[in-house]
Amino acid sequence: STFLPPKTLNNGALRLIEVYYLGGSMKTISRLFSLTRRYWWCFVIVGVCTVFQIIAQLVTPGIIRGVLAEIEAGSDTLANTAVVSAVMLIVFYLVQAVSQGMKSYFGHVAAWRSIHDIRLKLYNHIQNLSMKFFQDKQTGQLMSQILSDTNLLELLIAHAGPEIVLDVLLFCSVMIVLFISNAKLALVALIIVPFIAVSTRYFAKKIRPQFKFAHKKTADLMAMVQDDLSGIKEIQVFNRQNYEFNRVSKVSKEFTDLNLSALKKSAVFHPMISFFNQFGTALIIGFGGCFAAKYGLMGSEITAFILYLNLLYTPISSFARINEDLQNSLAAGERVLELFDTESDVTECENPIVPDKIEGEIEFVDVSFSYTDSGDTLKNISLKINKGETVALVGPTGGGKTTISNLITRFYDVSDGKVLIDGYNIKDLSLKALRDNISIVLQDVFLFHGTIAENIAYGAENASFEDIQRAAKIANAHNFIIETENGYDTVIGERGLKLSGGQKQRLSIARAVLRNKPILILDEATAAVDNETEKLIHSAINNVIQNRTTIIIAHRLTTIRNADKIVVISDGRIAEQGTHDELLKIENGIYSELYR
């Protein structure tokens, strides 16, 4: 039933299972198991093994009853019957053991391979979300959902899921056998079932929110530790070790308290279920003795009934044991599905255009944009950048310069107006085609843990060592690279920890040079270099930008005086535009003020 869509659950029995046995989670379970359909063959094997396991469990009490009946009757064939029965019991116990082992193995195969697929699918989904999604997300929180929460799905796929199927089938099968054996005693055995159902429902309702909060606290803790390790230099230089320790301690304690609260409920729930099972056995002993005295019920029948009763209570005890895992995995599964349900603000149209070639003409047509609802960052911007033209964007901090580059790359979509490249509305272009034609050097340089050569070649497929070396020379990075321990094979550490700010900036420029695309965006590309290095970099860049559309965002105005056009952005609007000399002539102009 876990594979059925929710609309098929109108059947009363299935609905009862969903509400009381699964805590009303059939839709969540159905969605999670739909992600495992690739491994249907594993579930078929699990199903077959489950059937064999149930058959073996149902047959063994009957064999024992037969031997006990012959003992009561004093049969002459008792010895032969006992030997044959013992052999049959061994065979069925072996079938049960083999079935259980195979069920466990193939359940885990389906679980861990499915988790691998789900994790990659989730990671790919997150990679393709827009920058707006990441504005208020911490890396550690997302890591927790991708790694920790997906791992917990193993409890559902390999343990709780197959066990629930086994429990339901075994419970129904044993009930049929019990009613066939003795309907009156079977009705007595059912007395405890409503109490167990209500207890299970209450437990599931109370414990899953706590597990969900606990998972969130795990994510918060992971995010906090990740931030602290990334900012360890700042923590030490400002002597904030105690402050950060107390923050981590507080969140860790909240996580611990949530888990202990859930475990306290488990500590009440599990013994309660055991008591109900034992209470049911006591009822059968009492009523069975009365029926034996009144109706002549044989001892072998009562013994067999108790053996079947133990089988009846086994799935109940089993569910009490796995219900905690079930609720834990469902809480994690809901967090995973929430991420899958998150849609990107930047999406492709149904049939995106893939141009044969991009020349690099860019035009903003009455563009407005806002990161939040508090006000527009850009207001009615209209700007044309011709193919091969070098345009500099300058102005006060927070005026909207970087936002313009974010809109060109479609990290965000415009609120109003449109952005055109070669006459195409970029919303009509394939995202891959758009970004395949743009190289960008960001102010906040990010380098990956790996070698210098790997970082320069990032974004350029099949780059040769000669290509990497040429790009490094153009970016004036070659000389410092060959002085490092292993040259281009030097591992630079996380985020380029072993390099200075200027060195990281030059590697980022080399990466953009090697990418060799018709549109080049330099966002404060020389902010972290000294004056001498800046001159060398700009000398190299002047060679690179020939016949290439280049947008330079800069505060150091000496670096952009030779641009074809300088655009002054202030308070989200174009305040001035022209060449360096033209803007200096504007009396009381923003550019001339900044330049002075």
XYZ file of C-alpha atoms in Angstrom:
596
model
C 0.000 0.000 0.000
C 2.954 2.360 0.429
C 3.336 2.436 -3.360
C -0.270 3.469 -3.991
C -1.229 7.110 -4.630
C -3.156 8.683 -1.728
C -6.447 8.756 -3.623
C -6.591 4.946 -3.569
C -6.599 4.854 0.225
C -10.323 5.263 0.656
C -10.621 1.622 1.585
C -11.425 1.456 5.287
C -8.732 -1.077 6.233
C -5.969 0.822 4.428
C -7.180 4.082 5.884
C -7.053 2.555 9.369
C -3.475 1.437 8.752
C -2.544 4.881 7.451
C -4.024 6.819 10.338
C -3.205 4.578 13.267
C -0.289 2.493 12.090
C 1.636 5.125 10.094
C 0.528 8.302 11.818
C -1.262 9.631 8.702
C 1.952 9.656 6.627
C 1.020 7.614 3.577
C 1.507 10.536 1.202
C 5.020 11.214 2.519
C 5.924 7.508 2.391
C 4.487 7.186 -1.105
C 6.572 10.129 -2.362
C 9.750 8.854 -0.731
C 9.313 5.340 -2.097
C 8.600 6.765 -5.561
C 12.228 7.941 -5.496
C 13.337 4.300 -5.105
C 11.421 2.811 -8.044
C 14.665 2.197 -9.944
C 15.365 -0.654 -7.528
C 11.970 -2.332 -7.838
C 13.690 -5.694 -8.360
C 15.146 -5.475 -4.836
C 11.677 -4.915 -3.416
C 10.363 -7.892 -5.402
C 13.030 -10.083 -3.770
C 12.184 -8.566 -0.380
C 8.497 -9.301 -1.007
C 9.136 -12.919 -1.996
C 11.371 -13.432 1.052
C 8.669 -11.876 3.237
C 6.086 -14.380 1.937
C 8.430 -17.334 2.614
C 9.196 -15.965 6.079
C 5.497 -15.667 6.934
C 4.727 -19.156 5.616
C 7.555 -20.617 7.720
C 6.330 -18.763 10.803
C 2.722 -19.904 10.282
C 3.583 -23.568 9.722
C 5.823 -24.175 12.757
C 3.126 -23.844 15.498
C 0.971 -26.358 13.588
C 3.847 -28.864 13.521
C 4.363 -28.452 17.272
C 0.626 -28.867 17.874
C 0.691 -32.163 15.939
C 3.476 -33.563 18.103
C 1.723 -32.449 21.320
C -1.566 -33.998 20.133
C 0.165 -37.359 19.591
C 1.727 -37.131 23.058
C -1.741 -36.521 24.567
C -3.201 -39.432 22.592
C -0.304 -41.796 23.484
C 0.163 -42.708 19.812
C 2.401 -45.657 18.824
C 3.929 -43.577 16.030
C 4.993 -40.798 18.400
C 8.733 -41.415 17.955
C 8.567 -41.289 14.144
C 6.265 -38.270 14.257
C 8.649 -36.454 16.627
C 11.687 -37.103 14.383
C 9.863 -36.080 11.195
C 8.462 -32.997 12.925
C 11.922 -32.022 14.213
C 13.364 -32.276 10.689
C 10.470 -30.237 9.291
C 10.968 -27.588 11.996
C 14.675 -27.352 11.146
C 13.836 -26.946 7.448
C 11.262 -24.214 8.100
C 13.535 -22.462 10.616
C 16.266 -22.539 7.948
C 13.836 -21.122 5.349
C 12.923 -18.399 7.828
C 16.585 -17.561 8.535
C 17.578 -17.492 4.840
C 14.516 -15.416 3.940
C 15.221 -12.961 6.731
C 18.869 -12.616 5.695
C 18.082 -12.081 2.018
C 15.297 -9.653 2.901
C 17.712 -7.647 5.047
C 20.488 -7.593 2.426
C 18.367 -6.627 -0.577
C 16.479 -4.108 1.557
C 19.809 -2.448 2.341
C 20.868 -2.620 -1.322
C 17.701 -0.761 -2.293
C 18.132 1.683 0.602
C 21.731 2.741 0.134
C 21.603 2.856 -3.652
C 18.396 4.867 -3.457
C 19.981 7.218 -0.929
C 22.915 7.668 -3.313
C 20.493 8.597 -6.111
C 18.352 10.835 -3.881
C 21.406 12.645 -2.525
C 22.768 13.343 -6.006
C 19.343 14.394 -7.267
C 18.902 16.699 -4.280
C 22.401 18.141 -4.708
C 21.758 18.771 -8.399
C 18.393 20.369 -7.572
C 20.037 22.741 -5.078
C 22.811 23.590 -7.563
C 20.221 24.846 -10.011
C 18.278 27.053 -7.591
C 18.613 30.806 -8.007
C 20.788 33.021 -5.825
C 17.675 34.244 -4.015
C 17.335 30.818 -2.391
C 20.854 31.051 -0.940
C 20.441 34.567 0.463
C 19.161 33.370 3.860
C 20.566 29.809 3.881
C 23.622 28.615 5.760
C 25.946 26.109 4.138
C 25.868 23.834 7.185
C 22.059 23.649 7.135
C 22.015 22.536 3.508
C 24.817 20.054 4.186
C 22.728 18.559 6.971
C 19.760 18.063 4.649
C 21.879 16.627 1.824
C 23.943 14.287 4.011
C 22.367 13.616 7.426
C 18.676 13.675 6.467
C 19.140 11.483 3.394
C 21.106 8.953 5.492
C 18.135 8.593 7.836
C 15.977 7.458 4.909
C 17.801 4.125 5.240
C 15.697 3.482 8.352
C 12.535 3.802 6.266
C 13.604 1.982 3.105
C 15.591 -0.929 4.595
C 13.942 -1.350 7.991
C 10.632 0.365 8.703
C 9.125 -0.081 5.211
C 9.719 -3.838 4.792
C 8.940 -4.462 8.471
C 5.583 -2.668 8.188
C 4.640 -4.820 5.187
C 5.739 -7.959 7.060
C 3.897 -6.883 10.213
C 0.616 -6.164 8.406
C 0.689 -9.416 6.409
C 1.737 -11.504 9.402
C -0.903 -9.901 11.656
C -3.691 -10.525 9.119
C -2.507 -14.097 8.381
C -2.269 -15.048 12.047
C -5.700 -13.530 12.780
C -7.217 -15.740 10.090
C -5.516 -18.806 11.573
C -6.635 -17.864 15.097
C -10.264 -17.417 14.071
C -10.177 -20.742 12.243
C -8.626 -22.418 15.299
C -10.885 -20.887 17.935
C -13.032 -17.838 17.222
C -13.832 -17.170 20.890
C -10.191 -17.071 21.980
C -9.369 -14.989 18.889
C -11.895 -12.369 19.997
C -10.274 -12.352 23.450
C -6.861 -11.826 21.815
C -8.218 -8.764 19.980
C -9.192 -6.981 23.206
C -5.788 -5.323 23.526
C -5.519 -4.197 19.873
C -7.536 -0.929 20.258
C -5.334 0.100 23.210
C -2.185 -0.543 21.173
C -3.586 1.328 18.150
C -4.461 4.407 20.214
C -1.063 4.346 21.986
C 0.783 4.043 18.664
C -1.149 6.894 17.119
C -0.513 9.125 20.137
C 3.195 8.232 20.162
C 3.599 8.939 16.435
C 1.783 12.269 16.711
C 3.929 13.440 19.624
C 7.359 12.163 18.674
C 7.738 13.104 14.988
C 7.664 16.895 15.512
C 10.374 16.485 18.117
C 12.535 14.511 15.711
C 11.932 17.170 13.050
C 12.990 19.929 15.444
C 15.992 17.811 16.419
C 17.016 17.525 12.752
C 16.706 21.299 12.401
C 18.897 21.771 15.466
C 21.420 19.364 13.930
C 21.447 21.572 10.826
C 21.818 24.713 12.957
C 24.688 23.133 14.866
C 26.403 22.004 11.664
C 25.974 25.481 10.147
C 27.363 27.161 13.257
C 30.423 24.902 13.420
C 31.022 25.340 9.683
C 30.867 29.139 10.040
C 33.185 29.089 13.054
C 35.790 26.925 11.325
C 35.674 29.167 8.247
C 36.099 32.259 10.420
C 38.603 30.813 12.904
C 41.093 33.609 12.203
C 38.539 36.288 13.119
C 37.456 34.339 16.224
C 41.023 34.185 17.481
C 42.039 37.731 16.638
C 38.951 39.141 18.409
C 39.244 36.666 21.313
C 35.701 35.381 20.804
C 36.428 31.728 21.615
C 34.277 31.741 24.766
C 31.423 33.514 22.978
C 31.404 30.990 20.126
C 31.779 28.088 22.560
C 28.684 29.258 24.447
C 26.686 29.594 21.197
C 27.605 26.063 20.108
C 26.946 24.757 23.614
C 23.453 26.299 23.662
C 22.389 24.768 20.338
C 23.967 21.415 21.228
C 22.049 21.378 24.519
C 18.767 22.159 22.733
C 19.457 19.265 20.339
C 20.253 16.942 23.251
C 17.122 17.982 25.175
C 14.900 17.343 22.147
C 16.350 13.865 21.672
C 16.017 13.043 25.365
C 12.418 14.233 25.351
C 11.661 11.908 22.421
C 13.490 9.045 24.119
C 11.519 9.632 27.322
C 8.318 9.060 25.377
C 9.886 5.929 23.892
C 10.796 4.742 27.383
C 7.093 4.872 28.265
C 5.763 3.579 24.942
C 7.862 0.417 24.515
C 7.215 -1.077 27.990
C 3.531 -0.210 27.580
C 3.338 -2.244 24.367
C 5.185 -5.137 26.031
C 2.717 -5.020 28.912
C -0.270 -5.116 26.528
C 1.240 -8.172 24.794
C 1.818 -9.951 28.091
C -1.645 -8.935 29.261
C -3.095 -10.529 26.126
C -1.184 -13.752 26.785
C -2.471 -13.784 30.376
C -6.045 -13.366 29.086
C -5.631 -16.364 26.765
C -4.216 -18.489 29.607
C -7.191 -17.569 31.783
C -9.905 -17.949 29.150
C -8.175 -20.992 27.638
C -8.212 -22.750 31.011
C -11.897 -21.921 31.462
C -12.706 -23.193 27.946
C -10.694 -26.380 28.649
C -12.693 -26.972 31.816
C -16.057 -26.178 30.246
C -15.698 -27.323 26.630
C -12.891 -29.915 26.883
C -10.350 -27.820 24.941
C -7.135 -29.833 24.544
C -3.813 -28.623 25.994
C -2.145 -28.981 22.572
C -4.732 -26.617 21.082
C -4.151 -24.040 23.830
C -0.374 -24.343 23.394
C -0.631 -23.920 19.618
C -2.984 -20.981 20.113
C -0.467 -19.308 22.443
C 2.309 -19.906 19.897
C 0.143 -18.282 17.222
C -0.706 -15.536 19.683
C 2.990 -14.804 20.091
C 3.169 -14.524 16.294
C 0.193 -12.137 16.430
C 1.898 -9.957 19.006
C 5.282 -10.120 17.237
C 4.340 -7.534 14.591
C 2.838 -5.340 17.309
C 6.056 -5.494 19.332
C 8.060 -5.061 16.129
C 6.187 -1.934 15.204
C 6.650 -0.562 18.692
C 10.371 -1.099 18.147
C 10.568 0.368 14.640
C 8.038 3.159 15.152
C 10.733 5.375 16.613
C 12.916 4.770 13.533
C 9.883 5.312 11.320
C 9.057 8.688 12.840
C 12.710 9.708 12.771
C 13.084 8.813 9.093
C 9.758 10.433 8.168
C 10.808 13.661 9.891
C 14.042 13.596 7.854
C 12.113 12.639 4.709
C 9.781 15.605 5.095
C 12.814 17.929 5.245
C 14.235 16.316 2.097
C 10.910 16.663 0.256
C 10.659 20.300 1.344
C 13.929 20.949 -0.501
C 12.708 19.068 -3.573
C 9.544 21.201 -3.492
C 11.583 24.420 -3.514
C 11.410 25.956 -6.964
C 13.973 28.284 -8.494
C 13.028 31.889 -9.149
C 15.140 31.703 -12.308
C 13.768 29.147 -14.757
C 14.122 28.397 -18.439
C 11.242 28.847 -20.856
C 9.704 25.752 -22.423
C 11.836 25.819 -25.588
C 14.925 27.912 -24.794
C 16.996 29.391 -27.610
C 20.566 28.160 -28.102
C 22.268 30.688 -30.427
C 25.002 29.459 -32.758
C 27.193 32.355 -31.650
C 27.035 35.219 -29.165
C 28.660 38.456 -30.313
C 28.348 40.277 -26.995
C 25.960 43.203 -27.522
C 24.140 43.891 -24.227
C 21.137 46.145 -23.666
C 19.119 46.999 -20.561
C 15.631 48.229 -21.450
C 13.878 50.099 -18.624
C 15.083 47.564 -16.042
C 14.016 47.661 -12.395
C 15.037 45.113 -9.783
C 14.667 44.488 -6.061
C 16.283 41.850 -3.828
C 13.501 42.285 -1.268
C 10.126 43.990 -0.991
C 11.627 46.969 0.817
C 12.522 48.932 -2.319
C 14.137 48.763 -5.774
C 17.903 48.323 -6.042
C 17.774 49.336 -9.721
C 15.218 51.814 -11.032
C 14.362 52.117 -14.721
C 17.866 51.425 -16.016
C 18.330 51.730 -19.800
C 21.834 51.080 -21.089
C 23.342 49.763 -24.323
C 26.800 48.158 -24.507
C 28.010 47.514 -28.024
C 29.881 44.432 -29.148
C 33.570 44.640 -28.174
C 33.022 47.753 -26.075
C 34.616 48.235 -22.657
C 32.198 49.820 -20.203
C 33.065 50.759 -16.626
C 30.442 50.942 -13.900
C 31.329 53.270 -11.045
C 29.547 54.993 -8.213
C 28.962 54.922 -4.459
C 28.854 51.587 -2.635
C 25.390 49.985 -2.728
C 24.330 51.901 -5.817
C 23.594 48.763 -7.861
C 26.758 48.138 -9.909
C 27.193 44.469 -8.976
C 23.446 43.937 -9.375
C 23.811 44.779 -13.070
C 26.344 41.969 -13.510
C 24.062 39.618 -11.530
C 21.213 40.327 -13.953
C 23.383 39.759 -17.036
C 24.350 36.296 -15.775
C 20.741 35.637 -14.634
C 21.703 34.943 -11.063
C 18.490 36.920 -10.547
C 15.679 37.911 -12.907
C 14.589 41.488 -13.459
C 11.452 42.734 -11.704
C 10.495 44.918 -14.679
C 11.919 45.591 -18.122
C 14.241 43.235 -19.963
C 17.894 42.441 -20.575
C 18.905 41.689 -24.163
C 22.029 39.985 -25.498
C 22.451 40.190 -29.275
C 18.784 41.151 -29.390
C 17.631 38.040 -27.495
C 15.766 38.462 -24.245
C 18.004 36.482 -21.891
C 14.877 34.861 -20.378
C 14.392 33.172 -23.765
C 17.945 31.826 -23.881
C 19.120 28.523 -22.476
C 20.820 29.181 -19.134
C 23.734 27.015 -20.199
C 24.074 28.855 -23.511
C 23.946 32.210 -21.725
C 26.554 31.396 -19.088
C 28.749 29.523 -21.578
C 29.429 32.910 -23.171
C 30.354 34.829 -20.017
C 33.571 34.921 -18.001
C 33.466 36.645 -14.639
C 35.941 37.658 -11.954
C 34.193 38.361 -8.673
C 35.346 40.649 -5.894
C 35.035 37.814 -3.384
C 37.326 35.251 -5.019
C 36.448 31.604 -4.386
C 39.110 29.000 -5.040
C 38.531 25.282 -4.551
C 40.694 22.920 -2.520
C 42.997 21.514 -5.183
C 46.025 22.454 -7.248
C 46.741 25.819 -8.815
C 46.403 24.303 -12.292
C 42.987 22.770 -11.431
C 41.704 26.126 -10.197
C 42.867 28.013 -13.294
C 41.335 25.343 -15.570
C 38.006 25.405 -13.676
C 35.369 26.311 -16.266
C 37.529 25.550 -19.304
C 37.092 22.033 -20.652
C 40.095 20.091 -21.983
C 42.574 22.893 -21.239
C 46.200 21.900 -21.869
C 49.029 22.789 -19.502
C 50.311 25.248 -22.082
C 46.901 26.984 -22.133
C 46.885 27.169 -18.321
C 50.409 28.562 -18.258
C 49.611 31.161 -20.945
C 46.556 32.371 -19.006
C 48.647 32.616 -15.829
C 51.239 34.727 -17.625
C 48.570 37.067 -18.983
C 47.196 37.472 -15.437
C 50.735 38.063 -14.122
C 50.448 34.963 -11.918
C 53.118 32.764 -13.512
C 56.079 34.166 -11.574
C 54.614 33.581 -8.103
C 53.250 30.179 -9.149
C 56.633 28.766 -10.138
C 58.051 29.959 -6.821
C 55.576 27.829 -4.845
C 56.550 24.397 -3.527
C 55.215 22.346 -6.450
C 54.529 25.038 -9.027
C 51.260 24.533 -10.851
C 50.712 21.302 -8.877
C 50.765 23.091 -5.509
C 47.650 22.360 -3.418
C 46.328 25.728 -2.222
C 44.023 24.556 0.609
C 40.377 25.364 1.289
C 39.374 28.693 -0.323
C 43.034 29.218 -1.297
C 44.174 29.524 2.316
C 47.867 29.321 1.370
C 47.683 32.317 -0.986
C 47.560 36.052 -0.423
C 44.580 38.126 -1.526
C 46.426 39.458 -4.572
C 47.569 35.978 -5.598
C 44.020 34.608 -5.340
C 42.747 37.519 -7.431
C 45.295 36.862 -10.159
C 44.383 33.143 -10.286
C 40.746 34.164 -10.653
C 41.677 36.466 -13.541
C 43.709 33.676 -15.159
C 40.641 31.447 -14.880
C 38.533 34.029 -16.715
C 41.235 34.540 -19.351
C 41.472 30.805 -20.039
C 37.678 30.549 -20.325
C 37.956 32.967 -23.282
C 34.325 34.047 -23.728
C 32.872 36.982 -25.699
C 31.580 38.714 -22.545
C 33.957 39.462 -19.661
C 32.835 40.895 -16.320
C 35.453 42.188 -13.868
C 33.836 42.985 -10.515
C 36.501 44.795 -8.481
C 39.043 42.464 -10.103
C 42.015 44.515 -8.916
C 40.711 45.382 -5.458
C 43.121 43.102 -3.612
C 46.384 43.814 -5.441
C 49.110 46.383 -4.943
C 49.628 49.252 -7.358
C 52.499 47.627 -9.239
C 50.609 44.354 -9.698
C 47.526 46.309 -10.691
C 49.428 47.993 -13.511
C 50.736 44.659 -14.761
C 47.272 43.069 -14.603
C 45.644 45.922 -16.477
C 48.363 45.833 -19.086
C 47.553 42.149 -19.604
C 43.798 42.722 -19.520
C 44.121 45.403 -22.218
C 45.467 42.673 -24.480
C 42.678 40.280 -23.529
C 39.702 42.617 -23.967
C 40.338 43.306 -27.622
C 37.187 42.411 -29.614
C 35.488 41.352 -26.373
C 32.593 42.999 -24.556
C 33.968 43.927 -21.144
C 32.199 45.304 -18.098
C 34.485 46.618 -15.365
C 33.093 47.417 -11.938
C 35.593 49.478 -9.981
C 36.060 51.946 -7.138
C 39.673 52.734 -8.038
C 38.951 55.108 -10.895
C 42.527 55.191 -12.213
C 41.925 51.661 -13.499
C 39.057 52.557 -15.858
C 39.994 55.913 -17.358
C 40.620 54.302 -20.774
C 37.203 52.608 -20.931
C 35.077 53.332 -24.026
C 32.253 54.418 -21.759
C 31.956 55.103 -18.035
C 28.511 54.748 -16.446
C 27.918 56.283 -13.020
C 25.339 54.359 -10.984
C 23.910 56.163 -7.971
C 20.906 55.202 -5.878
C 19.888 52.566 -8.423
C 19.821 54.940 -11.394
C 22.195 56.007 -14.167
C 23.332 59.414 -12.991
C 25.988 60.116 -15.634
C 27.656 58.416 -18.563
C 30.418 59.281 -21.002
C 34.180 58.999 -21.411
C 36.610 59.848 -18.635
C 37.334 63.281 -20.077
C 33.665 64.041 -20.737
C 32.620 63.188 -17.177
C 35.396 65.301 -15.647
C 33.970 68.333 -17.445
C 30.595 68.011 -15.696
C 30.524 70.677 -13.023
C 29.752 69.244 -9.563
C 29.359 65.829 -11.209
C 29.432 62.606 -9.216
C 32.293 61.145 -11.253
C 34.476 64.233 -11.023
C 33.807 64.354 -7.276
C 34.754 60.667 -6.890
C 37.829 61.147 -9.061
C 39.067 64.124 -7.054
